PDB file of C-alpha atoms in Angstrom:
ATOM      1  CA  GLU A 690     -42.765 132.432 -60.668  1.00  0.00           C
ATOM      2  CA  ASP A 691     -46.202 131.141 -59.756  1.00  0.00           C
ATOM      3  CA  LYS A 692     -48.950 132.259 -62.082  1.00  0.00           C
ATOM      4  CA  VAL A 693     -52.666 131.819 -62.560  1.00  0.00           C
ATOM      5  CA  VAL A 694     -54.234 132.617 -65.926  1.00  0.00           C
ATOM      6  CA  GLN A 695     -57.943 132.905 -66.560  1.00  0.00           C
ATOM      7  CA  SER A 696     -59.665 132.900 -69.888  1.00  0.00           C
ATOM      8  CA  PRO A 697     -61.515 134.451 -71.450  1.00  0.00           C
ATOM      9  CA  LEU A 698     -61.024 137.848 -69.833  1.00  0.00           C
ATOM     10  CA  SER A 699     -64.581 138.773 -70.674  1.00  0.00           C
ATOM     11  CA  LEU A 700     -67.625 137.036 -72.028  1.00  0.00           C
ATOM     12  CA  VAL A 701     -71.063 138.196 -73.081  1.00  0.00           C
ATOM     13  CA  VAL A 702     -73.870 135.657 -73.317  1.00  0.00           C
ATOM     14  CA  HIS A 703     -77.655 135.603 -73.294  1.00  0.00           C
ATOM     15  CA  GLU A 704     -79.876 134.209 -70.595  1.00  0.00           C
ATOM     16  CA  GLY A 705     -80.190 130.471 -70.857  1.00  0.00           C
ATOM     17  CA  ASP A 706     -76.756 129.961 -72.382  1.00  0.00           C
ATOM     18  CA  THR A 707     -74.172 127.675 -70.824  1.00  0.00           C
ATOM     19  CA  VAL A 708     -70.715 129.091 -70.180  1.00  0.00           C
ATOM     20  CA  THR A 709     -67.361 127.564 -69.355  1.00  0.00           C
ATOM     21  CA  LEU A 710     -64.684 129.606 -67.650  1.00  0.00           C
ATOM     22  CA  ASN A 711     -61.096 128.448 -67.614  1.00  0.00           C
ATOM     23  CA  CYS A 712     -58.301 128.720 -65.110  1.00  0.00           C
ATOM     24  CA  SER A 713     -54.813 127.387 -65.755  1.00  0.00           C
ATOM     25  CA  TYR A 714     -51.949 127.555 -63.331  1.00  0.00           C
ATOM     26  CA  GLU A 715     -48.247 127.019 -62.913  1.00  0.00           C
ATOM     27  CA  VAL A 716     -47.310 126.960 -59.268  1.00  0.00           C
ATOM     28  CA  THR A 717     -44.965 125.237 -56.894  1.00  0.00           C
ATOM     29  CA  ASN A 718     -46.429 123.177 -54.074  1.00  0.00           C
ATOM     30  CA  PHE A 719     -50.039 123.250 -55.214  1.00  0.00           C
ATOM     31  CA  ARG A 720     -52.523 122.839 -52.365  1.00  0.00           C
ATOM     32  CA  SER A 721     -55.917 123.859 -53.700  1.00  0.00           C
ATOM     33  CA  LEU A 722     -57.769 125.882 -56.310  1.00  0.00           C
ATOM     34  CA  LEU A 723     -60.628 128.166 -55.397  1.00  0.00           C
ATOM     35  CA  TRP A 724     -63.342 129.929 -57.370  1.00  0.00           C
ATOM     36  CA  TYR A 725     -65.024 133.154 -56.306  1.00  0.00           C
ATOM     37  CA  LYS A 726     -67.759 135.358 -57.699  1.00  0.00           C
ATOM     38  CA  GLN A 727     -67.392 139.093 -57.305  1.00  0.00           C
ATOM     39  CA  GLU A 728     -70.117 141.548 -58.131  1.00  0.00           C
ATOM     40  CA  LYS A 729     -69.809 145.132 -56.977  1.00  0.00           C
ATOM     41  CA  LYS A 730     -68.817 144.197 -53.485  1.00  0.00           C
ATOM     42  CA  ALA A 731     -66.653 141.616 -51.750  1.00  0.00           C
ATOM     43  CA  PRO A 732     -66.066 138.209 -53.359  1.00  0.00           C
ATOM     44  CA  THR A 733     -68.326 135.288 -52.635  1.00  0.00           C
ATOM     45  CA  PHE A 734     -66.720 131.885 -52.228  1.00  0.00           C
ATOM     46  CA  LEU A 735     -67.944 129.297 -54.738  1.00  0.00           C
ATOM     47  CA  PHE A 736     -65.760 126.190 -54.645  1.00  0.00           C
ATOM     48  CA  MET A 737     -62.551 124.799 -53.283  1.00  0.00           C
ATOM     49  CA  LEU A 738     -60.955 121.978 -55.291  1.00  0.00           C
ATOM     50  CA  THR A 739     -58.106 119.816 -54.128  1.00  0.00           C
ATOM     51  CA  SER A 740     -58.500 116.527 -55.980  1.00  0.00           C
ATOM     52  CA  SER A 741     -58.449 115.844 -59.701  1.00  0.00           C
ATOM     53  CA  GLY A 742     -61.549 114.649 -61.474  1.00  0.00           C
ATOM     54  CA  ILE A 743     -64.043 115.217 -58.680  1.00  0.00           C
ATOM     55  CA  GLU A 744     -66.789 117.580 -59.771  1.00  0.00           C
ATOM     56  CA  LYS A 745     -68.212 119.992 -57.265  1.00  0.00           C
ATOM     57  CA  LYS A 746     -71.714 121.264 -57.863  1.00  0.00           C
ATOM     58  CA  SER A 747     -73.845 123.992 -56.428  1.00  0.00           C
ATOM     59  CA  GLY A 748     -77.102 124.538 -58.248  1.00  0.00           C
ATOM     60  CA  ARG A 749     -76.332 125.595 -61.798  1.00  0.00           C
ATOM     61  CA  LEU A 750     -72.625 125.961 -61.075  1.00  0.00           C
ATOM     62  CA  SER A 751     -70.092 123.177 -61.236  1.00  0.00           C
ATOM     63  CA  SER A 752     -66.337 122.960 -61.280  1.00  0.00           C
ATOM     64  CA  ILE A 753     -63.652 120.370 -61.806  1.00  0.00           C
ATOM     65  CA  LEU A 754     -59.904 120.268 -61.436  1.00  0.00           C
ATOM     66  CA  ASP A 755     -57.297 118.547 -63.601  1.00  0.00           C
ATOM     67  CA  LYS A 756     -54.035 118.407 -61.682  1.00  0.00           C
ATOM     68  CA  LYS A 757     -52.218 116.652 -64.497  1.00  0.00           C
ATOM     69  CA  GLU A 758     -52.984 119.325 -67.080  1.00  0.00           C
ATOM     70  CA  LEU A 759     -52.975 122.082 -64.440  1.00  0.00           C
ATOM     71  CA  PHE A 760     -56.329 123.666 -65.041  1.00  0.00           C
ATOM     72  CA  SER A 761     -59.836 123.978 -63.752  1.00  0.00           C
ATOM     73  CA  ILE A 762     -63.117 124.897 -65.363  1.00  0.00           C
ATOM     74  CA  LEU A 763     -66.183 126.545 -63.939  1.00  0.00           C
ATOM     75  CA  ASN A 764     -69.434 125.760 -65.712  1.00  0.00           C
ATOM     76  CA  ILE A 765     -72.605 127.743 -65.388  1.00  0.00           C
ATOM     77  CA  THR A 766     -75.708 126.308 -67.029  1.00  0.00           C
ATOM     78  CA  ALA A 767     -78.944 128.130 -67.862  1.00  0.00           C
ATOM     79  CA  THR A 768     -77.315 131.471 -67.120  1.00  0.00           C
ATOM     80  CA  GLN A 769     -79.344 134.268 -65.574  1.00  0.00           C
ATOM     81  CA  THR A 770     -78.720 138.012 -65.468  1.00  0.00           C
ATOM     82  CA  GLY A 771     -77.828 137.597 -61.794  1.00  0.00           C
ATOM     83  CA  ASP A 772     -74.822 135.545 -62.836  1.00  0.00           C
ATOM     84  CA  SER A 773     -73.232 138.689 -64.264  1.00  0.00           C
ATOM     85  CA  ALA A 774     -70.054 139.208 -62.250  1.00  0.00           C
ATOM     86  CA  VAL A 775     -66.316 138.792 -62.289  1.00  0.00           C
ATOM     87  CA  TYR A 776     -65.325 135.201 -61.600  1.00  0.00           C
ATOM     88  CA  LEU A 777     -61.989 134.821 -59.891  1.00  0.00           C
ATOM     89  CA  CYS A 778     -59.793 131.783 -59.692  1.00  0.00           C
ATOM     90  CA  ALA A 779     -57.135 131.467 -57.004  1.00  0.00           C
ATOM     91  CA  VAL A 780     -54.512 128.848 -56.295  1.00  0.00           C
ATOM     92  CA  GLU A 781     -53.006 128.110 -52.923  1.00  0.00           C
ATOM     93  CA  ALA A 782     -49.346 127.329 -53.467  1.00  0.00           C
ATOM     94  CA  GLY A 783     -46.974 126.789 -50.588  1.00  0.00           C
ATOM     95  CA  ASN A 784     -47.811 129.429 -48.042  1.00  0.00           C
ATOM     96  CA  ASP A 785     -49.054 131.864 -50.659  1.00  0.00           C
ATOM     97  CA  MET A 786     -52.184 132.274 -52.696  1.00  0.00           C
ATOM     98  CA  ARG A 787     -52.283 133.644 -56.231  1.00  0.00           C
ATOM     99  CA  PHE A 788     -55.300 135.072 -57.985  1.00  0.00           C
ATOM    100  CA  GLY A 789     -56.041 135.209 -61.658  1.00  0.00           C
ATOM    101  CA  ALA A 790     -57.169 138.446 -63.269  1.00  0.00           C
ATOM    102  CA  GLY A 791     -60.725 137.210 -63.433  1.00  0.00           C
ATOM    103  CA  THR A 792     -63.299 136.618 -66.165  1.00  0.00           C
ATOM    104  CA  ARG A 793     -65.962 139.281 -66.493  1.00  0.00           C
ATOM    105  CA  LEU A 794     -69.228 137.566 -67.409  1.00  0.00           C
ATOM    106  CA  THR A 795     -72.138 139.602 -68.680  1.00  0.00           C
ATOM    107  CA  VAL A 796     -75.477 137.860 -69.128  1.00  0.00           C
ATOM    108  CA  LYS A 797     -77.944 139.755 -71.268  1.00  0.00           C
ATOM    109  CA  PRO A 798     -81.702 139.232 -70.967  1.00  0.00           C
TER     110      PRO A 798
ATOM    111  CA  LYS B 909     -75.753 135.058 -37.391  1.00  0.00           C
ATOM    112  CA  ALA B 910     -73.673 138.184 -37.891  1.00  0.00           C
ATOM    113  CA  GLY B 911     -71.338 138.253 -40.864  1.00  0.00           C
ATOM    114  CA  VAL B 912     -67.734 139.337 -41.050  1.00  0.00           C
ATOM    115  CA  THR B 913     -67.342 142.956 -40.038  1.00  0.00           C
ATOM    116  CA  GLN B 914     -64.528 145.304 -40.886  1.00  0.00           C
ATOM    117  CA  THR B 915     -63.759 148.679 -39.426  1.00  0.00           C
ATOM    118  CA  PRO B 916     -63.370 151.334 -40.482  1.00  0.00           C
ATOM    119  CA  ARG B 917     -65.128 151.113 -43.817  1.00  0.00           C
ATOM    120  CA  TYR B 918     -63.294 154.098 -45.254  1.00  0.00           C
ATOM    121  CA  LEU B 919     -60.034 155.694 -44.314  1.00  0.00           C
ATOM    122  CA  ILE B 920     -57.908 158.502 -45.684  1.00  0.00           C
ATOM    123  CA  LYS B 921     -54.276 158.764 -44.667  1.00  0.00           C
ATOM    124  CA  THR B 922     -51.193 160.559 -45.914  1.00  0.00           C
ATOM    125  CA  ARG B 923     -47.893 159.099 -47.029  1.00  0.00           C
ATOM    126  CA  GLY B 924     -45.653 158.034 -44.198  1.00  0.00           C
ATOM    127  CA  GLN B 925     -48.464 157.473 -41.719  1.00  0.00           C
ATOM    128  CA  GLN B 926     -49.460 154.100 -40.406  1.00  0.00           C
ATOM    129  CA  VAL B 927     -52.869 152.503 -40.290  1.00  0.00           C
ATOM    130  CA  THR B 928     -54.584 149.685 -38.413  1.00  0.00           C
ATOM    131  CA  LEU B 929     -57.577 147.878 -39.855  1.00  0.00           C
ATOM    132  CA  SER B 930     -59.807 145.565 -37.886  1.00  0.00           C
ATOM    133  CA  CYS B 931     -61.704 142.430 -38.828  1.00  0.00           C
ATOM    134  CA  SER B 932     -64.199 140.543 -36.683  1.00  0.00           C
ATOM    135  CA  PRO B 933     -64.880 137.073 -38.060  1.00  0.00           C
ATOM    136  CA  ILE B 934     -68.101 135.149 -37.887  1.00  0.00           C
ATOM    137  CA  SER B 935     -68.560 133.674 -34.437  1.00  0.00           C
ATOM    138  CA  GLY B 936     -66.798 130.321 -34.204  1.00  0.00           C
ATOM    139  CA  HIS B 937     -64.555 130.901 -37.191  1.00  0.00           C
ATOM    140  CA  ARG B 938     -60.906 130.399 -36.401  1.00  0.00           C
ATOM    141  CA  SER B 939     -59.212 131.435 -39.607  1.00  0.00           C
ATOM    142  CA  VAL B 940     -58.940 135.013 -40.816  1.00  0.00           C
ATOM    143  CA  SER B 941     -57.321 135.929 -44.113  1.00  0.00           C
ATOM    144  CA  TRP B 942     -56.503 139.371 -45.461  1.00  0.00           C
ATOM    145  CA  TYR B 943     -56.442 140.497 -49.080  1.00  0.00           C
ATOM    146  CA  GLN B 944     -55.619 143.654 -50.980  1.00  0.00           C
ATOM    147  CA  GLN B 945     -57.569 144.580 -54.078  1.00  0.00           C
ATOM    148  CA  THR B 946     -56.523 147.277 -56.531  1.00  0.00           C
ATOM    149  CA  PRO B 947     -57.576 147.973 -60.116  1.00  0.00           C
ATOM    150  CA  GLY B 948     -54.039 147.422 -61.340  1.00  0.00           C
ATOM    151  CA  GLN B 949     -52.983 144.318 -59.417  1.00  0.00           C
ATOM    152  CA  GLY B 950     -56.357 142.736 -58.811  1.00  0.00           C
ATOM    153  CA  LEU B 951     -56.869 140.651 -55.715  1.00  0.00           C
ATOM    154  CA  GLN B 952     -53.750 139.681 -53.784  1.00  0.00           C
ATOM    155  CA  PHE B 953     -53.337 137.554 -50.692  1.00  0.00           C
ATOM    156  CA  LEU B 954     -51.686 139.214 -47.714  1.00  0.00           C
ATOM    157  CA  PHE B 955     -51.718 136.657 -44.902  1.00  0.00           C
ATOM    158  CA  GLU B 956     -53.810 134.211 -42.957  1.00  0.00           C
ATOM    159  CA  TYR B 957     -54.109 133.806 -39.213  1.00  0.00           C
ATOM    160  CA  PHE B 958     -55.311 130.752 -37.381  1.00  0.00           C
ATOM    161  CA  SER B 959     -55.424 130.419 -33.600  1.00  0.00           C
ATOM    162  CA  GLU B 960     -53.419 133.611 -33.128  1.00  0.00           C
ATOM    163  CA  THR B 961     -50.615 132.382 -35.415  1.00  0.00           C
ATOM    164  CA  GLN B 962     -49.755 133.505 -38.908  1.00  0.00           C
ATOM    165  CA  ARG B 963     -50.033 130.348 -40.997  1.00  0.00           C
ATOM    166  CA  ASN B 964     -49.642 131.643 -44.510  1.00  0.00           C
ATOM    167  CA  LYS B 965     -48.185 134.775 -46.001  1.00  0.00           C
ATOM    168  CA  GLY B 966     -48.231 136.356 -49.422  1.00  0.00           C
ATOM    169  CA  ASN B 967     -45.510 138.333 -51.099  1.00  0.00           C
ATOM    170  CA  PHE B 968     -45.871 141.703 -49.389  1.00  0.00           C
ATOM    171  CA  PRO B 969     -43.168 143.802 -47.723  1.00  0.00           C
ATOM    172  CA  GLY B 970     -42.673 143.805 -43.988  1.00  0.00           C
ATOM    173  CA  ARG B 971     -44.592 147.083 -43.719  1.00  0.00           C
ATOM    174  CA  PHE B 972     -47.681 144.913 -43.824  1.00  0.00           C
ATOM    175  CA  SER B 973     -48.249 143.005 -40.623  1.00  0.00           C
ATOM    176  CA  GLY B 974     -51.095 141.499 -38.736  1.00  0.00           C
ATOM    177  CA  ARG B 975     -52.146 139.710 -35.632  1.00  0.00           C
ATOM    178  CA  GLN B 976     -55.021 137.704 -34.305  1.00  0.00           C
ATOM    179  CA  PHE B 977     -56.445 137.805 -30.823  1.00  0.00           C
ATOM    180  CA  SER B 978     -57.758 134.986 -28.689  1.00  0.00           C
ATOM    181  CA  ASN B 979     -61.332 135.806 -29.741  1.00  0.00           C
ATOM    182  CA  SER B 980     -60.236 135.377 -33.402  1.00  0.00           C
ATOM    183  CA  ARG B 981     -60.570 139.074 -34.170  1.00  0.00           C
ATOM    184  CA  SER B 982     -57.733 140.209 -36.369  1.00  0.00           C
ATOM    185  CA  GLU B 983     -55.963 143.442 -37.083  1.00  0.00           C
ATOM    186  CA  MET B 984     -53.823 144.422 -40.010  1.00  0.00           C
ATOM    187  CA  ASN B 985     -51.248 147.168 -39.777  1.00  0.00           C
ATOM    188  CA  VAL B 986     -49.521 149.009 -42.574  1.00  0.00           C
ATOM    189  CA  SER B 987     -46.648 151.255 -41.592  1.00  0.00           C
ATOM    190  CA  THR B 988     -45.010 154.036 -43.589  1.00  0.00           C
ATOM    191  CA  LEU B 989     -47.870 154.253 -46.030  1.00  0.00           C
ATOM    192  CA  GLU B 990     -47.165 154.725 -49.714  1.00  0.00           C
ATOM    193  CA  LEU B 991     -49.475 155.989 -52.425  1.00  0.00           C
ATOM    194  CA  GLY B 992     -49.581 152.489 -53.884  1.00  0.00           C
ATOM    195  CA  ASP B 993     -51.135 151.153 -50.701  1.00  0.00           C
ATOM    196  CA  SER B 994     -54.422 152.757 -51.673  1.00  0.00           C
ATOM    197  CA  ALA B 995     -56.722 149.811 -52.074  1.00  0.00           C
ATOM    198  CA  LEU B 996     -59.696 147.903 -50.825  1.00  0.00           C
ATOM    199  CA  TYR B 997     -58.585 145.659 -47.977  1.00  0.00           C
ATOM    200  CA  LEU B 998     -60.738 142.606 -47.517  1.00  0.00           C
ATOM    201  CA  CYS B 999     -60.770 140.060 -44.793  1.00  0.00           C
ATOM    202  CA  ALA B1000     -62.422 136.671 -44.878  1.00  0.00           C
ATOM    203  CA  SER B1001     -63.092 134.105 -42.202  1.00  0.00           C
ATOM    204  CA  SER B1002     -63.675 130.386 -42.249  1.00  0.00           C
ATOM    205  CA  LEU B1003     -64.188 127.593 -39.759  1.00  0.00           C
ATOM    206  CA  ALA B1004     -60.947 125.845 -40.728  1.00  0.00           C
ATOM    207  CA  LEU B1005     -61.933 122.576 -39.112  1.00  0.00           C
ATOM    208  CA  GLY B1006     -59.610 120.361 -41.103  1.00  0.00           C
ATOM    209  CA  ASP B1007     -56.141 119.238 -40.276  1.00  0.00           C
ATOM    210  CA  ARG B1008     -54.700 120.669 -43.447  1.00  0.00           C
ATOM    211  CA  ASP B1009     -52.515 123.675 -43.014  1.00  0.00           C
ATOM    212  CA  THR B1010     -54.522 125.773 -45.392  1.00  0.00           C
ATOM    213  CA  ILE B1011     -57.657 127.819 -45.803  1.00  0.00           C
ATOM    214  CA  LEU B1012     -60.424 125.275 -45.421  1.00  0.00           C
ATOM    215  CA  ASP B1013     -64.171 125.330 -45.636  1.00  0.00           C
ATOM    216  CA  GLU B1014     -66.230 128.094 -47.067  1.00  0.00           C
ATOM    217  CA  GLN B1015     -64.835 131.559 -46.704  1.00  0.00           C
ATOM    218  CA  PHE B1016     -67.000 134.544 -45.896  1.00  0.00           C
ATOM    219  CA  PHE B1017     -65.781 137.975 -46.821  1.00  0.00           C
ATOM    220  CA  GLY B1018     -66.319 141.211 -45.011  1.00  0.00           C
ATOM    221  CA  PRO B1019     -67.335 144.381 -46.855  1.00  0.00           C
ATOM    222  CA  GLY B1020     -63.778 145.680 -46.905  1.00  0.00           C
ATOM    223  CA  THR B1021     -61.999 148.822 -45.808  1.00  0.00           C
ATOM    224  CA  ARG B1022     -61.258 151.284 -48.548  1.00  0.00           C
ATOM    225  CA  LEU B1023     -57.958 152.980 -47.783  1.00  0.00           C
ATOM    226  CA  THR B1024     -56.899 156.081 -49.659  1.00  0.00           C
ATOM    227  CA  VAL B1025     -53.356 157.329 -49.227  1.00  0.00           C
ATOM    228  CA  LEU B1026     -52.752 160.944 -50.242  1.00  0.00           C
TER     229      LEU B1026
END
C-alpha cells in the first residue's frame, strides 16, 4: 500500500534556527511530491517537485527531491514565529494522492 | 482577484441524509480538487476535476461523488451520510496549464466547509 511518512512529527526551535523537515514515501507510479503549510485554516501550497536533484526555492524555504532514495526535504532558514504551522507532504501516485501526517513546527521567539 | 470560495461554510446533517457542497475556483482555473480533513485521518484526497471530467480519484467509497460545470465550478455530493463523514471538506483550484495528467501549478485552497453529521 502506498504510504508517505513525515519526520519528525513535531519540532520546537527558536527564531533564527534552521530546520529540515523530512518526507519519505513508498508509492506506485510516482508523479510528484508536494509540500503545504497549514496554520489554523486551509493549507497553503509551497512546492511541487517532480524531478530529482532540482532545488526549488521561495524566500527562506527550499525543497529538494531524491527519487532514488524516495524522499524529500523541506528546509527553512532563519526561522520566524510566523513559520509556526503544520507542514504537510503529499505524493501523487497513479490517480491518487497520499498525504503524510504532517510535521508540527513551533518557532519560539 | 477573488479567491476560491466554498459554500456553505458550515453544515449540520443527520445520518442517512445527503449533502452537496459547492466550490467556485479562481477565475481562469480549470482544475478543482477536493479533500477531506479529519483529526484522525488527516488530509485525504477525494478527487480532481478538469474540464468537467474526473481525472483523478482517491480511495473513497462511491457515496462520495462530484462534478464540474462548464464554468469550472464544482460540486461534491455525499449520500447516505455516516458519522465518520464529519470533517472539513476543502477544495483547491489551479490553472493546470501543463499537458501532464496531474495537478499542476500552484494550488489555492478555499476556506473549507465544515460538515457535522449527527
